[in-house]
Every structure is written in structure tokens, then in C-alpha cells.
Coordinates of N, CA and C in Angstrom, one line a residue:
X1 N 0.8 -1.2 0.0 CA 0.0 0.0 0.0 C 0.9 1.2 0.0
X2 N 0.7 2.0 -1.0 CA 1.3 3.4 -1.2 C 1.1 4.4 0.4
X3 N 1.9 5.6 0.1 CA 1.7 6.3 1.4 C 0.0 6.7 0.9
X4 N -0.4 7.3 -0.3 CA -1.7 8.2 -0.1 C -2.3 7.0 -0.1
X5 N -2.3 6.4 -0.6 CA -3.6 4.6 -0.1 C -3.6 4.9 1.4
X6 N -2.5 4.4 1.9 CA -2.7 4.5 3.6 C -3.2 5.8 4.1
X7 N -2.9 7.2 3.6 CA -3.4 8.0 4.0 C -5.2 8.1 3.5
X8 N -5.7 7.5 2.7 CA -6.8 7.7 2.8 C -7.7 6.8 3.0
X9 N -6.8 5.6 3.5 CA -8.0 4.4 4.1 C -8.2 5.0 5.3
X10 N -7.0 5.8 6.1 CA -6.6 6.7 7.8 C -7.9 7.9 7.8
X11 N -8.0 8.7 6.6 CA -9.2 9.4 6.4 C -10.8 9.3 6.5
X12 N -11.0 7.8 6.2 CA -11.9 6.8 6.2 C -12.8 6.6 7.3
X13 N -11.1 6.4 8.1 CA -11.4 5.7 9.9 C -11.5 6.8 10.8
X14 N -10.6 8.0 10.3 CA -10.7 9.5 11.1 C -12.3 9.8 11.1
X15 N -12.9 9.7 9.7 CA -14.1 10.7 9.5 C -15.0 10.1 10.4
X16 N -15.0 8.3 10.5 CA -16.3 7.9 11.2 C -15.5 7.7 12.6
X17 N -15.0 8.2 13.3 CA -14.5 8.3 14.2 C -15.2 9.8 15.0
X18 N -14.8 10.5 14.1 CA -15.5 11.7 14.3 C -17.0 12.0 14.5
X19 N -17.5 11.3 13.3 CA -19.0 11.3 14.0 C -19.7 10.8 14.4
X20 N -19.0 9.9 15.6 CA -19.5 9.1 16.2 C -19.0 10.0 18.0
X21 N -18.8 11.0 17.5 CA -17.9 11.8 19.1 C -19.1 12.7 19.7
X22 N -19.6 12.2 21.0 CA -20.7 13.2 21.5 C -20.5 14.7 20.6
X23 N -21.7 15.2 20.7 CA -21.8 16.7 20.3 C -21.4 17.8 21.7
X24 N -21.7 17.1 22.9 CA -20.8 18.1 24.0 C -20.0 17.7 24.0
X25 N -18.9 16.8 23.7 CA -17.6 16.8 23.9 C -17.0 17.4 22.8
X26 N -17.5 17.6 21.7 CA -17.2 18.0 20.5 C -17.1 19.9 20.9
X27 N -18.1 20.3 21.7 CA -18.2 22.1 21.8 C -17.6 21.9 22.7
X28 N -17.3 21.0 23.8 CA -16.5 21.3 25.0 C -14.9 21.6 24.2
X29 N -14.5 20.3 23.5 CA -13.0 20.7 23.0 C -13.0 21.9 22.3
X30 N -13.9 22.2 21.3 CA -13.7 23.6 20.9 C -13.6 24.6 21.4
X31 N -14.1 25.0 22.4 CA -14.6 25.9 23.4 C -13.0 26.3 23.8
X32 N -12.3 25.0 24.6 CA -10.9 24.8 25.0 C -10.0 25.3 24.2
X33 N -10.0 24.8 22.9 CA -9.2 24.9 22.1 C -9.0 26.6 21.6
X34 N -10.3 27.0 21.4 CA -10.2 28.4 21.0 C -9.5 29.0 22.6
X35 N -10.1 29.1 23.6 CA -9.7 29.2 24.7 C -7.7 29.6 24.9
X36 N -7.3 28.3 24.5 CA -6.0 27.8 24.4 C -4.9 29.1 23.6
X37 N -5.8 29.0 22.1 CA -5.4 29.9 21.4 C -5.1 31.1 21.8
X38 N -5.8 31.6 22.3 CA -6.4 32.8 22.5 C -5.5 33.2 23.7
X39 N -4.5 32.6 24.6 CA -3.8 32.9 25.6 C -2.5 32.6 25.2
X40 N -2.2 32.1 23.4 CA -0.7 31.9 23.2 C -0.2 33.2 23.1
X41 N 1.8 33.6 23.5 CA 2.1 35.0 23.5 C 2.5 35.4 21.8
X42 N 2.6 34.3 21.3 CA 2.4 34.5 19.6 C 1.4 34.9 19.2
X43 N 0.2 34.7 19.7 CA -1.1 34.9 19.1 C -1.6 36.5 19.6
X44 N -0.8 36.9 20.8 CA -1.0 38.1 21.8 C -0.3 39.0 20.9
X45 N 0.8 38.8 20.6 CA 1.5 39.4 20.4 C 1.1 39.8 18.3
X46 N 0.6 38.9 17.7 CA 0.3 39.4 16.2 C -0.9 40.4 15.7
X47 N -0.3 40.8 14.7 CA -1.3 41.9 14.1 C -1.8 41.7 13.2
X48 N -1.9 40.3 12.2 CA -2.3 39.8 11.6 C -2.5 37.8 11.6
X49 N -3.9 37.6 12.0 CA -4.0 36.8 12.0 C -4.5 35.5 10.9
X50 N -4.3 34.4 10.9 CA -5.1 33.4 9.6 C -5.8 32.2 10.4
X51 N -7.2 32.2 10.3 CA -7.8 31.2 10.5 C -8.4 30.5 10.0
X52 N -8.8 29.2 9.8 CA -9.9 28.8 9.2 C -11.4 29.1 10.0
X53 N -12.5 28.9 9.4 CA -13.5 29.2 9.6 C -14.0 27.3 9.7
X54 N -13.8 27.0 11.1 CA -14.9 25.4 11.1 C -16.2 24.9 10.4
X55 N -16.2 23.8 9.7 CA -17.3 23.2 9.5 C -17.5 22.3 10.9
X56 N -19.0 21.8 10.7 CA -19.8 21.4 11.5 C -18.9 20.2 12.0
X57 N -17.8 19.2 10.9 CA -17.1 18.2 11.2 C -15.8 18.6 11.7
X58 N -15.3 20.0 11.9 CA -14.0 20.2 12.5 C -14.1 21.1 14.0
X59 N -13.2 22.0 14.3 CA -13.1 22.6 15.3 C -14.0 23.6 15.0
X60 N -14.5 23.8 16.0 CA -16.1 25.6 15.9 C -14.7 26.4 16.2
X61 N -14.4 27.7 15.3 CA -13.8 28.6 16.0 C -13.8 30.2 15.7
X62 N -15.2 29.7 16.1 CA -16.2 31.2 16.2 C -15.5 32.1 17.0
X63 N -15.4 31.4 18.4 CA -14.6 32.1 19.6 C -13.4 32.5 19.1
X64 N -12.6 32.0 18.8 CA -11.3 32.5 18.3 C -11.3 33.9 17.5
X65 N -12.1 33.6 16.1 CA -12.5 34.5 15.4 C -12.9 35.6 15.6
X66 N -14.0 35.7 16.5 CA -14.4 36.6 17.4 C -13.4 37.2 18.1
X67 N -12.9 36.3 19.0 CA -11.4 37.5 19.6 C -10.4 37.9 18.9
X68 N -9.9 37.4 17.7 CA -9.6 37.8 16.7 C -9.8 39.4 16.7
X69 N -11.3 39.8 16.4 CA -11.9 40.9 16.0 C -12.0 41.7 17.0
X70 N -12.0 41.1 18.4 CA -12.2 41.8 19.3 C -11.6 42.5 19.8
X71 N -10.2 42.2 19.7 CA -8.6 43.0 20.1 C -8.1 43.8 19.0
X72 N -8.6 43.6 18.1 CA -8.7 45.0 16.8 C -7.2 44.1 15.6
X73 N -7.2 43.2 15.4 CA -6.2 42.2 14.7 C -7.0 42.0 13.6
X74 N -5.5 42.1 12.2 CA -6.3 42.0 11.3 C -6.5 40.3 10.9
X75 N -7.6 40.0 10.7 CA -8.1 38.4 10.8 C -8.5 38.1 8.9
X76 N -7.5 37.0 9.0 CA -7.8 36.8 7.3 C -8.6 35.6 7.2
X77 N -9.2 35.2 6.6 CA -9.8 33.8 6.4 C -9.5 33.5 5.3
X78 N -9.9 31.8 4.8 CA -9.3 31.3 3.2 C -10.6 31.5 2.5
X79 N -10.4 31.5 1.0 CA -11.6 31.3 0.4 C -10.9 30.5 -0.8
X80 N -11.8 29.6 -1.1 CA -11.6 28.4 -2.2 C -11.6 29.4 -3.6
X81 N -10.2 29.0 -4.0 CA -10.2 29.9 -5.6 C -9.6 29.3 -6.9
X82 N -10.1 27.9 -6.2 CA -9.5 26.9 -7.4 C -8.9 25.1 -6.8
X83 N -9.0 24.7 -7.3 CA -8.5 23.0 -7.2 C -7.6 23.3 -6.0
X84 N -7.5 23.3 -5.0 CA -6.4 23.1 -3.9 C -5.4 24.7 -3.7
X85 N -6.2 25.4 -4.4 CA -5.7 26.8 -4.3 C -7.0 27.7 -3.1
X86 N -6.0 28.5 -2.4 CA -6.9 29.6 -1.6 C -6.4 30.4 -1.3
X87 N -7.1 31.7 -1.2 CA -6.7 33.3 -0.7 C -7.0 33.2 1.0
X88 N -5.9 34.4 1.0 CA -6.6 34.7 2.8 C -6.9 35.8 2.2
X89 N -8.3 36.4 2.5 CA -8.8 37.5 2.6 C -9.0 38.4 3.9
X90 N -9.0 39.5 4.1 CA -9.4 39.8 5.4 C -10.8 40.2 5.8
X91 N -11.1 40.1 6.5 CA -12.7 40.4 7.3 C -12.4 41.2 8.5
X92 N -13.4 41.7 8.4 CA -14.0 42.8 9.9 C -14.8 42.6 10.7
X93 N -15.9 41.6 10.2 CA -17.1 41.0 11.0 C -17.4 39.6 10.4
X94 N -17.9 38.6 11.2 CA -18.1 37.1 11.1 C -19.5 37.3 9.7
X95 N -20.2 38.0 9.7 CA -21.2 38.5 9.3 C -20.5 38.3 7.5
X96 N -19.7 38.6 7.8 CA -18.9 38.9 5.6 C -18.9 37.6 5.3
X97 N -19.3 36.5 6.4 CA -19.2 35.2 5.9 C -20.5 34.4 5.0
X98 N -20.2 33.5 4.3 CA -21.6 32.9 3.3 C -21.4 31.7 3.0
X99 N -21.9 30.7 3.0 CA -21.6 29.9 2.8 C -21.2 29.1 1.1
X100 N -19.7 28.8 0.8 CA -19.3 28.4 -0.4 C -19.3 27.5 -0.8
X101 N -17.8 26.8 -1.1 CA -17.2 25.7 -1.9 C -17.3 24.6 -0.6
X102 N -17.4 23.7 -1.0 CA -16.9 22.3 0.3 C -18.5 22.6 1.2
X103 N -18.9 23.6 1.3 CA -20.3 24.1 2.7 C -19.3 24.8 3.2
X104 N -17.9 25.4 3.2 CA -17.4 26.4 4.2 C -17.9 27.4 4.1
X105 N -17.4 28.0 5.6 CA -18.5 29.6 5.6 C -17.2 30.4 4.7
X106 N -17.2 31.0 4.0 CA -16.0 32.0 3.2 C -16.7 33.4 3.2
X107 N -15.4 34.6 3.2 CA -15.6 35.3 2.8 C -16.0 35.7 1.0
X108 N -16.7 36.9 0.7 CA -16.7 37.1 -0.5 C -15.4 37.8 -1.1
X109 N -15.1 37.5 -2.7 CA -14.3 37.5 -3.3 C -14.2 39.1 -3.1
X110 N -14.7 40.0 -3.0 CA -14.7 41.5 -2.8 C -13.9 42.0 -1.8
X111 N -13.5 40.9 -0.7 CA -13.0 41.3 0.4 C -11.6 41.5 -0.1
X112 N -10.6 42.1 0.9 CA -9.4 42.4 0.5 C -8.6 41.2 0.6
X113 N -7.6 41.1 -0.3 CA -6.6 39.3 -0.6 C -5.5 40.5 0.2
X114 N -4.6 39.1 1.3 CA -3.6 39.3 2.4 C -2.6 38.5 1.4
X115 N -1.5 38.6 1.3 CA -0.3 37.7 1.4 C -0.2 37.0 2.0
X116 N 0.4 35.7 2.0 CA 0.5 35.1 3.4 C 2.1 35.9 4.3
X117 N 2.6 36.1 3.4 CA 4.2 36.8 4.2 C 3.5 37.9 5.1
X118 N 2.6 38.5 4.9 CA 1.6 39.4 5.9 C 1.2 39.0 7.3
X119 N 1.0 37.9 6.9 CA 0.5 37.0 8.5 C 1.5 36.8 9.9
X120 N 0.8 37.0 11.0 CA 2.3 36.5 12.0 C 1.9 35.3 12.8
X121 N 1.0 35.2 12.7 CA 0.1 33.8 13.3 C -1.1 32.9 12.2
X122 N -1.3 32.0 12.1 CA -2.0 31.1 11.3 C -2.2 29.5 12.4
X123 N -3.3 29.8 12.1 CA -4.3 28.0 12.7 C -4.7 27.5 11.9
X124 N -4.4 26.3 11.7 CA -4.3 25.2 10.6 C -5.0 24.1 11.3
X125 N -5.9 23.6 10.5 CA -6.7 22.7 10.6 C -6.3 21.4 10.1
X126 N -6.6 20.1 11.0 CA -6.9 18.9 10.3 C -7.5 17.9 10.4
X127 N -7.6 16.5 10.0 CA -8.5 15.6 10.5 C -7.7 15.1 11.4
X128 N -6.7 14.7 11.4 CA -5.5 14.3 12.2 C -4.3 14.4 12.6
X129 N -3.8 14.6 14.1 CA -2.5 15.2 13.7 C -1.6 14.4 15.1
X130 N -0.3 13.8 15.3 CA 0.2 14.0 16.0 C 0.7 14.5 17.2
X131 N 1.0 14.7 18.3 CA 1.4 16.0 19.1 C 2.4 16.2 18.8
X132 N 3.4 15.7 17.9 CA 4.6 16.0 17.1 C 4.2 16.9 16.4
X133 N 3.4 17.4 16.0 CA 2.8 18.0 14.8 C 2.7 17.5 13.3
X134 N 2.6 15.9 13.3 CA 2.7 15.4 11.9 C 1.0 15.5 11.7
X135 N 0.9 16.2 10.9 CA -1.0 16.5 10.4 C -1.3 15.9 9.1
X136 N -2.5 14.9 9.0 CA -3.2 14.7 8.0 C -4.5 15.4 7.5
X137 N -4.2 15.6 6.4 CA -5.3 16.8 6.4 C -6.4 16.2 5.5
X138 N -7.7 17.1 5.2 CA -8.7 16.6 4.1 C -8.4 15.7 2.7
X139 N -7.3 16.4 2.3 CA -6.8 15.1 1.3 C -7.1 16.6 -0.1
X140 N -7.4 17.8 0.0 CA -7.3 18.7 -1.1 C -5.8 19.4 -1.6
X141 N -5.0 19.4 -0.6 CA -3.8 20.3 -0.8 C -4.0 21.6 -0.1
X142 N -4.9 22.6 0.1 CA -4.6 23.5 0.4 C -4.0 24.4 1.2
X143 N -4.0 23.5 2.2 CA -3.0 23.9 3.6 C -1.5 23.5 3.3
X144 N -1.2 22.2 2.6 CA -0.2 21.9 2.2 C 0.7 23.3 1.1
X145 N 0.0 23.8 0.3 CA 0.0 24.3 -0.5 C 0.8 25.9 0.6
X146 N -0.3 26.1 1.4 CA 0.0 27.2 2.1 C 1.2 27.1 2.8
X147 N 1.6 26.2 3.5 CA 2.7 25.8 4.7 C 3.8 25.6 4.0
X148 N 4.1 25.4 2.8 CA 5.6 25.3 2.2 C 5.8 26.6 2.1
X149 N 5.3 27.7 1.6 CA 6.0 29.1 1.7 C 5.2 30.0 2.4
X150 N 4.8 29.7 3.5 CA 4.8 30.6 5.0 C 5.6 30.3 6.0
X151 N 6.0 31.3 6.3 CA 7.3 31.6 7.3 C 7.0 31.8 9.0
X152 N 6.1 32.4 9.5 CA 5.5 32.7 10.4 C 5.2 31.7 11.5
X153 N 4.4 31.9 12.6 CA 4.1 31.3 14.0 C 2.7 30.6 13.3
X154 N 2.7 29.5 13.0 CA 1.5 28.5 12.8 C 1.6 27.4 13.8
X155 N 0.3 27.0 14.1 CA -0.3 26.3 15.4 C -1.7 25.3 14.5
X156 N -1.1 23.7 14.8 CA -2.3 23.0 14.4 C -3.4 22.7 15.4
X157 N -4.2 22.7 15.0 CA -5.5 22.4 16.2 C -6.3 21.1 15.9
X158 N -6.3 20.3 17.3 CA -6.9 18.8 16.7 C -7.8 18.3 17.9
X159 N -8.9 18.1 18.0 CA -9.2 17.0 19.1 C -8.9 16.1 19.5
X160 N -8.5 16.2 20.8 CA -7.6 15.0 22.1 C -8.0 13.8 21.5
X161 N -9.2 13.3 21.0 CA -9.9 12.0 20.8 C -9.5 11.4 19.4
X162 N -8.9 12.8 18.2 CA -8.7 11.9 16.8 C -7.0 12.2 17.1
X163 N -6.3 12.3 17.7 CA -4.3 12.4 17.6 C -4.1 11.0 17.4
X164 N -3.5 11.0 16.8 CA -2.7 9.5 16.6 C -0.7 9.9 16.5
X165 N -0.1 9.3 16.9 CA 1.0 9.4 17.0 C 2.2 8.7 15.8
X166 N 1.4 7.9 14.9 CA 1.8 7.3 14.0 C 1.1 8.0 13.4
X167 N 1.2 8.4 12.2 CA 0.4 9.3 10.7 C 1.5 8.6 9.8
X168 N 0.7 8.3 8.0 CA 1.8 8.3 7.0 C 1.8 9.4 6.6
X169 N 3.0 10.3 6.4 CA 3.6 11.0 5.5 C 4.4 11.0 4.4
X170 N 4.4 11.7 3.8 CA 5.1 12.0 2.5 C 6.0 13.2 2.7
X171 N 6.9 13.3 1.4 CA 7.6 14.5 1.5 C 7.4 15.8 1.8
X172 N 6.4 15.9 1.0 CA 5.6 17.5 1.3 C 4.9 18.0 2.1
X173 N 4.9 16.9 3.1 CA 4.5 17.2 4.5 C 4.7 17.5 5.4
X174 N 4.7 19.2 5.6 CA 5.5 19.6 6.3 C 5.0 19.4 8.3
X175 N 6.1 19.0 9.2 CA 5.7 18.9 10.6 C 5.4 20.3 10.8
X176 N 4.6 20.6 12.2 CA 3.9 21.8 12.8 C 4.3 22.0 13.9
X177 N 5.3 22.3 14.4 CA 5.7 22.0 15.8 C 5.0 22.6 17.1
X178 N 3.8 23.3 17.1 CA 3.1 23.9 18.2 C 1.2 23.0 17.9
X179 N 0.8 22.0 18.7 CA -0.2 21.4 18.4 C -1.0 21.9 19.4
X180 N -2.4 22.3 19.5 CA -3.1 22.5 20.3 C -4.1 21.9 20.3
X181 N -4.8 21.2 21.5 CA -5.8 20.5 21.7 C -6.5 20.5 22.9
X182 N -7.9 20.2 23.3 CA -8.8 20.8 24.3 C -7.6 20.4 25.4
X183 N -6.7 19.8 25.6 CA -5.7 19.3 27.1 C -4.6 20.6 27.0
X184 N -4.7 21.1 26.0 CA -3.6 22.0 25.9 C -2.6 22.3 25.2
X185 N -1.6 23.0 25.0 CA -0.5 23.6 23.8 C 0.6 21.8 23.9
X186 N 1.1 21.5 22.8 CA 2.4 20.7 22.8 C 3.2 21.3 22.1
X187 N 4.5 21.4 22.3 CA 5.9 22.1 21.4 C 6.3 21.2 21.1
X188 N 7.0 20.7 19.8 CA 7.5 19.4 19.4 C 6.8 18.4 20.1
X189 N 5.7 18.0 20.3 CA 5.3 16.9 20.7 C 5.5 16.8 22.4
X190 N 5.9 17.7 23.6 CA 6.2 17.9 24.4 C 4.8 18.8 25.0
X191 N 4.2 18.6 26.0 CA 3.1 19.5 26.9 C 4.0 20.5 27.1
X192 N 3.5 21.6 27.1 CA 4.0 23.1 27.1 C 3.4 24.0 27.7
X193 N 3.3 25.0 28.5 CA 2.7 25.9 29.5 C 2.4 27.0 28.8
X194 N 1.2 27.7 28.6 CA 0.7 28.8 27.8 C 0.6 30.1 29.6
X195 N 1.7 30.7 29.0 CA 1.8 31.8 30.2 C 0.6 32.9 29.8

């Protein structure tokens, strides 16, 4: 079995894994997770932020988003703009969001496009990830696509209940070395203390 074979029989077993996970344990970890975020000194300290915008099957990070806006940071979100391609655009209110490509909530194409070299912080999403930071993601490219030429403080976010410590990877897969999950921050795979 090739690596993407194994990586997407692993996708298979993530998805129905997932929805078989209470719905309060599901907003409890979210809840945390944004929580978590929200008190790193990277995340305190940037003036430009990148988030994804959760579907109903990933992390809610409304909250995040929202504090995002609340501290006056400019907050970019992705919008689908082609096969495994995406813009960060930025937003001002959760409200500029609609629902698009995949059911994500996106901004509209009117909004202003960010560079990613703009950004000082980015949360990256996946179905699975390591506490090493090895992440499997949806299986489109677009994060992959983004994380070979951004330079910046990125942080993956995963629920305690889908980490697996074995993931297959491939080359172009780049490790995340700060993982956050409803238990808390890990640095290289190490529990780490969010001052």
C-alpha cells in the first residue's frame, strides 16, 4: 500500500470516528481549544492573523474568530479559488461570511486578498495530527500548498480523541511544531505551558 492509499483508508477511519464523538464533547473541546489559542504569546503578540473558519465536522472557531476581531487584529480567512488553491482574505465581521465551496462559511471574493508573508500567526486545521505536529489533512492540498512558503508562528488544532501518534507522510509534508488540543499547547510533541 502506497503512502496516499494509507493516508486515505486513515481518512476513512478519522471521518467515522469523528461522528460518532458526543456533540458536548465535540463544543467542550472547541470551546478549549479556542480558549487555548487565545492565551498563546504569539497569538498576543500578532497583528495579523489566519484562520480557518470550522465546519460542523471540525473545530467551531467562532470564539477564536471573534477574539480575533475583538482585540482590533487583522483576521484573514481562506476562500476556495481553485482545485487546492486559496486566498486569505481579510474580514471585519463574522457577518462577511456565506456559505461556499466544500459548505465552508468564506468570505466574498470583494474582500481584501492578504499575502500570506503578511500574516504573524496562522491555525491550521486537520482531521489528524500527531502531538509532534505530523498532520493529516482533508486530502485537497490547500494547507499543504500554504505551509511550504509561510514563514510565520502557525499552530495545528486537533481534538484530544482523533491524535494518533503514527500518521503516513510523504515529502511534502510539512511537521507543525506547536499542536493544540482541548488538554492544551504541545511544542515538538512535548506539553508546554501557555503563560
Amino acid at each position: 500500500m502506497t503512502r496516499k492509499e494509507e493516508k486515505q483508508q486513515l481518512r476513512k477511519l478519522i471521518r467515522a470516528m469523528e461522528q460518532e464523538l458526543p456533540q458536548s464533547y465535540k463544543d467542550q473541546a472547541s470551546a478549549a481549544i479556542c480558549a487555548h489559542l487565545a492565551a498563546m504569546p504569539e497569538y498576543l503578540a500578532a497583528d495579523t492573523v489566519f484562520a480557518f473558519v470550522g465546519t460542523s465536522r471540525e473545530i467551531d472557531t467562532t470564539a477564536f474568530l471573534e477574539n480575533v476581531l475583538r482585540r482590533g487584529k487583522r483576521l484573514c480567512v481562506p476562500l476556495c479559488v481553485g482545485d487546492g488553491l486559496m486566498d486569505l482574505h481579510h474580514i471585519t465581521s463574522l457577518d462577511q461570511l456565506r456559505t461556499g465551496a466544500y459548505g465552508i462559511r468564506e468570505p466574498s471574493p470583494d474582500t481584501p486578498v492578504v499575502d500570506a508573508d503578511a500574516v504573524d500567526f496562522a491555525v491550521i486545521p486537520c482531521l489528524s495530527c500527531s502531538h509532534g505536529g505530523k498532520r493529516l489533512g482533508q486530502g485537497g492540498g490547500f494547507y499543504d500548498r500554504f505551509l511550504s512558503k509561510y514563514r510565520s508562528a502557525a499552530v495545528l488544532v486537533c481534538r484530544e480523541r482523533l491524535t494518533r501518534e503514527e500518521l503516513p507522510v510523504e515529502p511534502h509534508d510539512l511537521p507543525i511544531p506547536w499542536v493544540v488540543t482541548e488538554k492544551g499547547l504541545y511544542e515538538d510533541g512535548i506539553p508546554a505551558r501557555i503563560e
